[in-house]
Amino acid sequence: MSILVIAEHDNSSLKQATLNVVAAAKAIGGDIDVLVAGENVGAVAEAAAKAEGVNKVLVADNAAYGHFLAENLGELVAEVGKGYSHILTSAGTTGKDFMPRVAALLDVAQVSDIIRVESEDTFVRPIYAGNAIATVKASDSIKVVTVRPTGFDPVAAEGGSASVEQLDVVKDAGLSSFVGEEKAKSDRPDLASAGIVISGGRGMQNGENFKMLEQVADLMGAAVGASRAAVDAGFVPNDMQVGQTGKIVAPQLYVAVGISGAIQHLAGMSDSKVIVAINKDEEAPIFQVADYGLVADLFEAVPQLEEELKKVL
Amino acid sequence: MRILVAVKRVIDYNVKVRVKPDNTGVDLANVKMAMNPFCEIAVEEAVRLKEKGIASEIVVVSIGPKACQEQIRTALALGADRGIHIEADEEVQSLEAAKLLKAVVEKEEPKLVILGKQSIDSDNNQTGQMLAALTGMAQGTFASEVVVDGEKVNVTREVDGGLMTVSLNLPAVVTTDLRLNEPRYASLPNIMKAKKKPIDTLSPADLGVEIASRLTTLKVEAPAARSAGVKVADVAELVDKLKNEAKVI
């Protein structure tokens, strides 16, 4: 078996999720090649070559791939991936965008968002917002799979010594172009891979009050998340949303503040190791999944939390 | 321009699903069904484009058993002009759904095809992208803003880390994210009027598509239940437990 992993990166650094995907590839077994497609991606290719378990790094360095447009990436990956038994990438927004295009071009099904590998053709994935777990067997000759990074422990980022090979395949479908982007700026750890996440919901009442959570997050080295209610109310930007339609997180510690715990939110965080809920409504569904629940007004509890943490950290 | 909107009948998003005791699937007998929430947003966006004078006709299509006609009627009540029902009683997976939609696209020649970004039952997030690949169209996935500009459409997409805007040649495929719009409710007069709007029924064979099952579900299980937690009395106890019992800080 030969597995092609499509690296997730931002043209300058390799995203950690790629290491989780390589771990999923190792669970399948076989030679693992990593494709780095982007623009000026030398540093990314070097990082990928150092990842544990990687056999070869293929580099497609061209302006056509600089903004990860699905039309161009889809054609590239479908061509490069033809000779492999498996094509894997992270189920981030980039992977979700181009990967089904690859599957359709190869006329094979895609298995989305797997959390476990049972065998080379059998995978486990959540359905119905994580309320059911399906085991599916893929019968196509090439398995196109997106991997939920939190389902797999990452391989070591150092220690590997893969060869690096430049590809001269340029696929520019000429169907789409990049116009602009608006990045949310943050010095905190990346939400999807943070060890601790503290999230606020509608109970925060406004965006200004999220500062309280940010202060606590900075003390703990945590990322700050939000429920859909908080995003829709305009308190915080949408890339902070945790849930079925936002990011899936599985940190060591998840602190839900003023979040009721709707099915769609639980879909994004119920695999966290320890869940803490702070809510004044004793009946809130979040308490049914919380390891530690505190029934209290968050406007009193969060500043107290900050003080208590200062004592122990 | 003509807009094609694909809608799916799924379990109502508020329903707590139950896995069947024999682990063959989720129990859908006597469960409330509804239009997939992302599909509602797709219909709403098409209707808004018509209200702005950009779209001239909205065709709504759904694939599945006879009962899907309810969801097509809903879309007609919200402002779509006519419906196409592709009747299939067996499970239709994403790639085959995309092939059926491709056949409809070839027939109807829409300038824009709008789908939801994912259905809340299978959570696949594939069909729009696959349709775009099969038809050779550009795609604007996870859209939070759609602006048609002559022969192009600018789509602002919700991506990890923020927003990204792309310009796509028309015809194109757009998949909706939750923040694209706030779907309207159908009024009673519009529901009555929708009953008179036409729905064509086709079979996969009419469209020359064979329904193949490439993925076999071996079993469906309930997720591991989390063990019941404890309530703490105050913040000091909470911090103490996190530090000394759970050892996560």
Coordinates of C-alpha atoms in Angstrom, one line a residue:
Chain A
M1 CA 0.0 0.0 0.0
S2 CA 1.1 3.5 -0.7
I3 CA -0.4 6.5 1.0
L4 CA -0.3 10.1 -0.2
V5 CA -0.9 12.7 2.5
I6 CA -1.7 16.2 1.4
A7 CA 0.0 18.6 3.8
E8 CA -1.9 21.4 5.4
H9 CA 0.1 24.6 5.7
D10 CA 0.0 28.4 5.2
N11 CA 2.9 28.5 2.7
S12 CA 5.4 29.3 5.5
S13 CA 4.8 26.6 8.2
L14 CA 3.4 23.1 8.3
K15 CA 0.2 22.9 10.3
Q16 CA 0.3 20.4 13.2
A17 CA -2.8 18.7 11.8
T18 CA -0.6 17.2 9.1
L19 CA 1.3 15.3 11.8
N20 CA -2.1 13.9 13.0
V21 CA -2.9 12.8 9.4
V22 CA 0.5 11.1 9.0
A23 CA -0.4 9.2 12.2
A24 CA -3.7 8.1 10.6
A25 CA -1.7 7.0 7.5
K26 CA 0.6 5.0 9.8
A27 CA -2.4 3.3 11.3
I28 CA -3.4 2.2 7.7
G29 CA 0.2 1.0 7.1
G30 CA 2.4 1.3 4.0
D31 CA 4.7 3.9 2.4
I32 CA 3.7 7.4 3.3
D33 CA 4.5 10.2 0.9
V34 CA 3.5 13.8 1.6
L35 CA 2.5 16.3 -1.1
V36 CA 3.2 20.0 -0.3
A37 CA 1.4 22.2 -2.8
G38 CA 1.6 25.9 -2.5
E39 CA 3.7 28.9 -3.3
N40 CA 7.3 29.4 -1.9
V41 CA 6.9 26.3 0.3
G42 CA 10.5 25.4 0.8
A43 CA 10.3 25.7 4.6
V44 CA 7.1 23.6 4.7
A45 CA 8.7 20.8 2.6
E46 CA 11.7 20.8 5.0
A47 CA 9.4 20.5 8.0
A48 CA 7.4 17.7 6.3
A49 CA 10.6 15.8 5.5
K50 CA 11.5 15.8 9.2
A51 CA 8.2 14.3 10.3
E52 CA 8.4 10.8 11.7
G53 CA 7.3 8.0 9.2
V54 CA 7.4 10.0 6.0
N55 CA 9.1 8.3 3.1
K56 CA 9.1 11.0 0.5
V57 CA 8.0 14.6 0.2
L58 CA 6.7 15.8 -3.2
V59 CA 6.7 19.5 -3.7
A60 CA 4.4 21.4 -6.2
D61 CA 5.6 25.0 -5.8
N62 CA 3.6 27.3 -8.0
A63 CA 1.5 30.5 -7.8
A64 CA -1.5 28.4 -9.0
Y65 CA -1.5 26.7 -5.6
G66 CA -0.7 29.8 -3.4
H67 CA -4.2 30.3 -2.2
F68 CA -5.2 26.7 -2.1
L69 CA -8.0 27.1 -4.7
A70 CA -9.9 23.9 -4.9
E71 CA -10.2 23.9 -8.7
N72 CA -6.4 23.8 -9.1
L73 CA -5.5 21.7 -6.1
G74 CA -8.2 19.2 -7.0
E75 CA -6.7 18.5 -10.5
L76 CA -3.1 18.4 -9.1
V77 CA -4.0 15.9 -6.3
A78 CA -6.1 13.8 -8.6
E79 CA -3.2 13.4 -11.0
V80 CA -0.5 12.9 -8.4
G81 CA -2.7 10.6 -6.3
K82 CA -3.6 8.3 -9.1
G83 CA -0.8 5.9 -8.3
Y84 CA -1.6 5.6 -4.6
S85 CA -4.0 3.3 -2.7
H86 CA -5.0 6.0 -0.2
I87 CA -5.1 9.8 -0.4
L88 CA -5.5 11.5 3.0
T89 CA -5.7 15.1 4.2
S90 CA -6.9 16.9 7.3
A91 CA -10.6 17.7 7.6
G92 CA -9.8 21.5 7.9
T93 CA -11.6 23.9 5.7
T94 CA -9.0 23.5 2.9
G95 CA -9.1 19.7 2.9
K96 CA -12.9 19.8 3.0
D97 CA -12.9 22.1 0.0
F98 CA -10.6 20.4 -2.4
M99 CA -10.7 16.7 -1.4
P100 CA -14.3 15.8 -2.6
R101 CA -13.2 17.4 -5.9
V102 CA -10.3 14.9 -6.0
A103 CA -12.7 12.0 -5.2
A104 CA -15.1 13.0 -8.0
L105 CA -12.3 13.4 -10.6
L106 CA -11.1 9.9 -9.7
D107 CA -14.7 8.6 -9.7
V108 CA -14.4 7.3 -6.1
A109 CA -16.3 7.9 -2.9
Q110 CA -14.8 10.0 -0.1
V111 CA -14.8 9.0 3.6
S112 CA -15.1 12.3 5.5
D113 CA -13.7 13.2 8.9
I114 CA -12.5 9.8 10.2
I115 CA -11.6 9.4 13.9
R116 CA -10.2 5.8 13.7
V117 CA -8.7 3.3 11.3
E118 CA -10.0 -0.2 11.6
S119 CA -8.2 -1.6 8.6
E120 CA -6.9 -0.5 5.2
D121 CA -10.5 -0.1 3.9
T122 CA -12.6 0.3 7.0
F123 CA -12.8 3.6 8.9
V124 CA -14.8 5.0 11.8
R125 CA -16.5 8.4 11.6
P126 CA -19.1 10.3 13.5
I127 CA -22.5 11.1 11.9
Y128 CA -25.6 13.0 13.1
A129 CA -23.4 15.7 14.8
G130 CA -21.5 13.1 16.7
N131 CA -24.6 11.4 18.1
A132 CA -23.8 8.2 16.3
I133 CA -20.5 6.6 15.3
A134 CA -20.5 4.7 12.0
T135 CA -18.0 2.1 10.8
V136 CA -17.8 2.2 7.0
K137 CA -16.0 0.1 4.4
A138 CA -14.9 1.7 1.2
S139 CA -14.9 -0.5 -1.9
D140 CA -13.2 1.8 -4.4
S141 CA -9.6 1.1 -5.5
I142 CA -8.4 4.4 -4.2
K143 CA -9.5 5.5 -0.8
V144 CA -10.0 9.2 -0.5
V145 CA -10.2 10.1 3.2
T146 CA -10.3 13.3 5.3
V147 CA -9.0 12.9 8.8
R148 CA -10.3 14.6 12.0
P149 CA -7.0 15.7 13.5
T150 CA -8.2 15.3 17.1
G151 CA -8.9 11.6 16.5
F152 CA -5.2 10.8 16.1
D153 CA -2.1 11.6 18.3
P154 CA 0.4 13.4 16.1
V155 CA 3.6 11.7 14.9
A156 CA 6.9 13.3 16.1
A157 CA 7.7 16.5 14.2
E158 CA 11.5 15.7 14.2
G159 CA 13.6 12.7 13.5
G160 CA 12.4 11.8 10.0
S161 CA 14.7 12.1 7.0
A162 CA 12.5 11.9 3.9
S163 CA 13.8 12.8 0.5
V164 CA 12.4 15.9 -1.2
E165 CA 11.3 15.8 -4.8
Q166 CA 10.1 18.7 -6.9
L167 CA 7.2 18.1 -9.2
D168 CA 6.8 20.1 -12.3
V169 CA 3.0 19.5 -12.7
V170 CA 1.2 22.8 -13.0
K171 CA -2.6 22.6 -12.9
D172 CA -4.3 25.9 -13.3
A173 CA -8.0 25.4 -14.1
G174 CA -8.5 29.1 -14.8
L175 CA -11.9 29.0 -13.2
S176 CA -11.3 30.9 -10.0
S177 CA -9.1 33.6 -8.5
F178 CA -8.2 34.8 -5.1
V179 CA -9.6 38.3 -4.2
G180 CA -8.7 38.8 -0.6
E181 CA -8.7 37.6 3.0
E182 CA -9.5 38.7 6.5
K183 CA -7.5 36.9 9.1
A184 CA -8.5 36.9 12.7
K185 CA -5.4 37.9 14.6
S186 CA -4.5 36.1 17.8
D187 CA -1.4 35.4 19.8
R188 CA -3.1 32.5 21.6
P189 CA -2.6 28.9 20.6
D190 CA -4.6 27.6 17.6
L191 CA -8.1 26.6 18.7
A192 CA -8.1 23.2 16.9
S193 CA -4.9 22.0 18.5
A194 CA -4.8 23.8 21.9
G195 CA -4.4 21.8 25.1
I196 CA -6.9 24.0 26.9
V197 CA -9.9 25.8 25.5
I198 CA -12.1 28.3 27.2
S199 CA -15.3 29.1 25.4
G200 CA -18.1 31.6 25.9
G201 CA -21.7 31.5 24.8
R202 CA -24.7 33.8 24.8
G203 CA -24.3 34.2 28.5
M204 CA -21.3 36.4 27.9
Q205 CA -23.8 39.1 26.8
N206 CA -21.4 41.1 24.6
G207 CA -18.0 41.0 22.9
E208 CA -16.4 43.2 25.5
N209 CA -17.0 40.6 28.2
F210 CA -15.0 38.1 26.3
K211 CA -11.9 40.0 27.6
M212 CA -12.6 38.2 30.9
L213 CA -12.2 34.9 29.2
E214 CA -9.1 36.1 27.3
Q215 CA -7.4 37.0 30.6
V216 CA -8.1 33.6 32.0
A217 CA -6.9 32.0 28.7
D218 CA -3.7 33.9 28.9
L219 CA -3.0 32.6 32.4
M220 CA -3.6 29.0 31.3
G221 CA -2.1 29.2 27.8
A222 CA -5.5 28.4 26.5
A223 CA -7.3 29.2 23.2
V224 CA -10.6 31.0 23.3
G225 CA -13.6 29.5 21.6
A226 CA -17.3 30.4 21.3
S227 CA -20.7 28.9 20.8
R228 CA -22.7 29.7 17.7
A229 CA -25.0 31.9 19.7
A230 CA -22.0 34.1 20.7
V231 CA -20.8 34.3 17.1
D232 CA -24.3 35.0 15.6
A233 CA -24.8 37.7 18.2
G234 CA -21.6 39.3 16.9
F235 CA -19.7 39.0 20.1
V236 CA -16.7 37.3 18.4
P237 CA -15.7 36.3 14.9
N238 CA -16.9 33.0 13.3
D239 CA -13.6 31.3 13.2
M240 CA -13.8 31.0 17.0
Q241 CA -16.9 28.8 16.7
V242 CA -16.8 25.3 18.2
G243 CA -19.4 22.8 17.1
Q244 CA -20.8 20.8 14.2
T245 CA -20.5 23.7 11.8
G246 CA -17.4 25.2 13.4
K247 CA -14.2 23.6 14.7
I248 CA -14.0 20.3 16.3
V249 CA -11.7 20.4 19.4
A250 CA -10.6 17.7 21.8
P251 CA -8.4 19.5 24.3
Q252 CA -7.2 18.2 27.7
L253 CA -9.5 20.8 29.3
Y254 CA -12.5 22.5 27.9
V255 CA -14.2 25.2 30.0
A256 CA -17.7 26.2 28.8
V257 CA -18.8 29.5 30.2
G258 CA -22.4 30.7 29.7
I259 CA -23.0 27.9 27.1
S260 CA -26.2 25.9 27.4
G261 CA -24.8 22.9 25.5
A262 CA -27.0 22.4 22.4
I263 CA -26.4 19.2 20.4
Q264 CA -24.6 21.2 17.7
H265 CA -22.1 22.6 20.2
L266 CA -21.5 19.3 22.0
A267 CA -20.6 17.9 18.5
G268 CA -17.6 20.0 18.6
M269 CA -16.2 19.4 22.0
S270 CA -17.6 16.3 23.7
D271 CA -14.4 14.4 23.1
S272 CA -12.5 16.8 25.4
K273 CA -10.7 14.9 28.2
V274 CA -12.1 17.1 31.0
I275 CA -15.1 19.4 30.6
V276 CA -15.9 22.2 33.0
A277 CA -19.2 24.1 32.8
I278 CA -19.9 27.4 34.4
N279 CA -23.6 28.3 34.0
K280 CA -26.2 29.9 36.2
D281 CA -28.9 27.6 34.9
E282 CA -28.8 24.4 36.8
E283 CA -30.8 22.6 34.1
A284 CA -28.5 23.5 31.2
P285 CA -27.7 20.4 29.2
I286 CA -24.0 21.2 29.3
F287 CA -24.0 19.9 32.9
Q288 CA -24.9 16.4 31.6
V289 CA -21.5 16.1 29.9
A290 CA -19.4 18.2 32.3
D291 CA -17.0 16.5 34.6
Y292 CA -17.0 19.5 36.9
G293 CA -20.0 21.8 37.0
L294 CA -20.3 25.1 38.8
V295 CA -23.7 26.7 39.0
A296 CA -22.9 30.3 39.3
D297 CA -23.2 33.7 37.7
L298 CA -20.3 33.8 35.2
F299 CA -19.7 37.5 35.9
E300 CA -18.7 36.6 39.5
A301 CA -17.2 33.2 38.8
V302 CA -14.8 34.1 35.9
P303 CA -13.0 36.9 37.8
Q304 CA -12.8 34.6 40.8
L305 CA -11.4 31.9 38.5
E306 CA -8.7 34.3 37.4
E307 CA -7.8 35.1 41.0
E308 CA -7.7 31.4 42.0
L309 CA -5.6 30.5 39.0
K310 CA -3.1 33.2 39.8
K311 CA -2.6 31.6 43.2
V312 CA -1.8 28.1 41.8
L313 CA -0.2 28.7 38.4
Chain B
M1 CA -30.2 33.7 -14.8
R2 CA -31.6 30.4 -13.7
I3 CA -30.6 29.1 -10.3
L4 CA -30.7 25.4 -9.3
V5 CA -31.0 24.7 -5.6
A6 CA -30.5 21.2 -4.2
V7 CA -32.4 20.4 -0.9
K8 CA -32.3 17.3 1.3
R9 CA -34.8 15.8 3.6
V10 CA -33.2 15.0 6.9
I11 CA -34.1 14.4 10.6
D12 CA -35.1 17.7 12.3
Y13 CA -32.0 19.3 13.8
N14 CA -33.6 19.4 17.3
V15 CA -34.2 15.7 17.5
K16 CA -32.0 13.7 19.7
V17 CA -31.2 10.7 17.5
R18 CA -31.4 7.1 18.7
V19 CA -29.2 4.4 17.4
K20 CA -31.1 1.2 16.6
P21 CA -30.5 -1.6 19.0
D22 CA -29.2 -3.9 16.2
N23 CA -26.6 -1.3 15.3
T24 CA -27.7 -1.1 11.6
G25 CA -28.4 2.6 11.7
V26 CA -30.3 5.4 13.3
D27 CA -34.0 5.0 14.1
L28 CA -35.9 7.2 11.7
A29 CA -39.3 5.7 12.2
N30 CA -41.8 8.2 13.4
V31 CA -39.1 10.9 13.8
K32 CA -39.8 14.4 12.7
M33 CA -38.1 15.2 9.4
A34 CA -37.4 18.6 7.9
M35 CA -35.4 20.4 5.3
N36 CA -31.7 20.3 6.1
P37 CA -30.9 23.7 7.7
F38 CA -28.0 24.5 5.3
C39 CA -30.4 23.8 2.3
E40 CA -32.9 26.3 3.8
I41 CA -30.2 28.9 3.6
A42 CA -29.5 27.9 0.0
V43 CA -33.1 28.4 -0.9
E44 CA -33.2 31.7 0.9
E45 CA -30.1 33.0 -1.0
A46 CA -31.6 32.0 -4.3
V47 CA -34.9 33.8 -3.5
R48 CA -32.9 36.9 -2.5
L49 CA -31.1 36.8 -5.8
K50 CA -34.4 36.7 -7.5
E51 CA -35.8 39.6 -5.5
K52 CA -32.7 41.6 -6.5
G53 CA -33.5 40.9 -10.2
I54 CA -30.4 38.8 -10.7
A55 CA -32.2 35.4 -10.9
S56 CA -35.1 34.9 -13.2
E57 CA -36.1 31.4 -12.2
I58 CA -35.4 29.1 -9.3
V59 CA -35.5 25.4 -9.8
V60 CA -35.3 23.2 -6.7
V61 CA -34.3 19.6 -6.8
S62 CA -34.3 16.8 -4.2
I63 CA -33.2 13.2 -4.3
G64 CA -34.9 10.5 -2.3
P65 CA -38.1 8.8 -1.4
K66 CA -41.6 10.2 -2.3
A67 CA -41.7 12.0 1.0
C68 CA -39.0 14.4 -0.3
Q69 CA -41.8 16.2 -2.1
E70 CA -42.7 17.8 1.2
Q71 CA -39.3 19.5 1.3
I72 CA -39.6 20.5 -2.4
R73 CA -43.1 22.1 -1.5
T74 CA -41.5 23.9 1.3
A75 CA -38.9 25.4 -1.0
L76 CA -41.7 26.3 -3.5
A77 CA -43.5 28.1 -0.6
L78 CA -40.4 30.0 0.2
G79 CA -40.2 31.3 -3.4
A80 CA -38.8 28.7 -5.7
D81 CA -40.6 28.4 -9.1
R82 CA -40.7 24.7 -9.8
G83 CA -39.4 21.4 -8.5
I84 CA -37.7 18.3 -9.7
H85 CA -37.9 15.2 -7.6
I86 CA -35.5 12.4 -8.4
E87 CA -37.2 9.5 -6.8
A88 CA -34.9 6.9 -5.2
D89 CA -35.9 4.7 -2.3
E90 CA -32.4 3.3 -1.7
E91 CA -29.6 5.3 0.0
V92 CA -28.0 7.7 -2.5
Q93 CA -24.4 8.6 -1.5
S94 CA -22.6 11.9 -2.2
L95 CA -20.9 10.9 -5.5
E96 CA -24.1 9.4 -7.0
A97 CA -26.1 12.4 -5.8
A98 CA -23.5 14.6 -7.5
K99 CA -23.9 12.6 -10.7
L100 CA -27.7 12.9 -10.6
L101 CA -27.3 16.7 -10.1
K102 CA -24.9 16.9 -12.9
A103 CA -27.5 15.3 -15.2
V104 CA -30.0 17.9 -14.0
V105 CA -27.5 20.7 -14.6
E106 CA -27.0 19.6 -18.2
K107 CA -30.7 19.7 -18.7
E108 CA -31.5 22.9 -17.0
E109 CA -28.3 24.8 -17.7
P110 CA -28.4 27.0 -14.5
K111 CA -25.9 29.8 -14.1
L112 CA -25.6 29.1 -10.4
V113 CA -26.1 26.0 -8.4
I114 CA -26.5 26.5 -4.6
L115 CA -26.3 23.7 -2.1
G116 CA -25.9 23.5 1.7
K117 CA -22.3 22.9 2.8
Q118 CA -23.3 19.7 4.5
S119 CA -26.3 17.7 5.6
I120 CA -26.7 17.3 9.3
D121 CA -27.3 13.5 9.1
S122 CA -24.3 12.2 7.2
D123 CA -22.1 15.2 7.9
N124 CA -20.2 14.5 4.7
N125 CA -19.6 18.0 3.3
Q126 CA -19.0 16.6 -0.2
T127 CA -21.8 16.9 -2.7
G128 CA -21.3 20.5 -3.9
Q129 CA -17.6 20.0 -4.4
M130 CA -18.2 16.7 -6.3
L131 CA -20.8 18.3 -8.5
A132 CA -18.5 21.2 -9.3
A133 CA -15.7 18.7 -10.2
L134 CA -18.0 16.6 -12.5
T135 CA -19.4 19.6 -14.3
G136 CA -16.0 21.4 -14.5
M137 CA -17.4 24.4 -12.7
A138 CA -15.7 26.6 -10.1
Q139 CA -16.8 26.2 -6.5
G140 CA -17.4 28.6 -3.6
T141 CA -17.7 26.5 -0.5
F142 CA -18.8 27.6 3.0
A143 CA -20.1 30.9 1.6
S144 CA -21.0 33.7 4.0
E145 CA -21.5 36.2 1.2
V146 CA -22.4 35.8 -2.5
V147 CA -22.2 38.8 -4.9
V148 CA -23.0 38.2 -8.6
D149 CA -21.0 40.6 -10.8
G150 CA -21.7 40.1 -14.5
E151 CA -20.1 36.8 -15.7
K152 CA -18.4 36.3 -12.3
V153 CA -19.5 35.7 -8.8
N154 CA -17.6 36.8 -5.7
V155 CA -17.9 34.4 -2.8
T156 CA -16.7 35.2 0.7
R157 CA -15.8 31.9 2.4
E158 CA -15.6 30.9 6.0
V159 CA -12.2 29.3 6.4
D160 CA -10.0 28.3 9.3
G161 CA -8.5 31.5 10.6
G162 CA -11.0 34.0 9.1
L163 CA -12.6 34.8 5.8
M164 CA -11.4 34.4 2.2
T165 CA -12.9 35.9 -0.9
V166 CA -12.7 34.3 -4.3
S167 CA -13.9 35.3 -7.7
L168 CA -15.5 32.5 -9.7
N169 CA -16.4 32.2 -13.4
L170 CA -20.1 31.5 -14.0
P171 CA -21.6 29.0 -14.1
A172 CA -20.5 28.0 -10.6
V173 CA -21.4 26.0 -7.6
V174 CA -21.8 27.6 -4.2
T175 CA -22.3 25.9 -0.9
T176 CA -23.8 27.8 2.0
D177 CA -22.5 28.3 5.5
L178 CA -24.9 29.2 8.4
R179 CA -24.0 32.9 8.4
L180 CA -25.0 33.5 4.7
N181 CA -28.5 34.6 5.6
E182 CA -31.5 34.2 7.9
P183 CA -34.1 32.0 6.1
R184 CA -37.6 33.4 6.1
Y185 CA -40.7 31.5 7.1
A186 CA -43.3 30.5 4.5
S187 CA -46.6 32.4 4.8
L188 CA -49.9 30.5 4.6
P189 CA -50.9 32.1 1.3
N190 CA -47.5 31.1 -0.1
I191 CA -47.9 27.6 1.1
M192 CA -51.3 27.4 -0.7
K193 CA -49.8 28.9 -3.9
A194 CA -46.9 26.4 -3.7
K195 CA -49.4 23.5 -4.1
K196 CA -50.1 24.7 -7.6
K197 CA -46.4 25.0 -8.6
P198 CA -45.2 22.1 -10.8
I199 CA -42.9 19.2 -9.6
D200 CA -41.4 16.9 -12.2
T201 CA -40.6 13.4 -11.0
L202 CA -37.7 11.6 -12.6
S203 CA -35.9 8.3 -11.8
P204 CA -32.1 7.9 -11.7
A205 CA -32.5 5.7 -14.8
D206 CA -34.2 8.7 -16.6
L207 CA -31.0 10.6 -16.0
G208 CA -28.8 7.7 -17.0
V209 CA -27.2 7.3 -13.5
E210 CA -26.8 4.0 -11.8
I211 CA -27.0 4.1 -8.0
A212 CA -23.9 2.3 -6.8
S213 CA -23.1 1.9 -3.2
R214 CA -19.4 2.5 -2.8
L215 CA -19.4 2.8 1.0
T216 CA -20.9 0.1 3.1
T217 CA -21.9 0.9 6.6
L218 CA -20.9 -2.0 8.7
K219 CA -22.4 -0.8 12.0
V220 CA -23.6 2.3 13.7
E221 CA -23.1 2.7 17.4
A222 CA -24.0 5.2 20.1
P223 CA -21.0 7.3 21.1
A224 CA -19.3 6.4 24.4
A225 CA -21.3 8.0 27.1
R226 CA -19.4 10.4 29.4
S227 CA -19.5 9.4 33.0
A228 CA -21.6 11.8 35.1
G229 CA -19.6 14.6 36.6
V230 CA -19.7 16.4 39.9
K231 CA -21.0 19.8 40.9
V232 CA -18.5 21.9 42.8
A233 CA -19.5 24.4 45.4
D234 CA -17.3 27.3 44.4
V235 CA -14.4 28.4 42.2
A236 CA -11.8 27.5 44.7
E237 CA -13.0 23.9 44.8
L238 CA -13.1 23.9 41.0
V239 CA -9.5 25.0 40.6
D240 CA -8.4 22.6 43.3
K241 CA -10.1 19.7 41.5
L242 CA -8.6 20.7 38.2
K243 CA -5.2 20.9 39.7
N244 CA -5.1 17.9 42.1
E245 CA -7.8 15.5 40.8
A246 CA -8.0 15.9 37.0
K247 CA -4.4 17.3 36.8
V248 CA -5.2 19.3 33.7
I249 CA -3.8 22.6 34.9

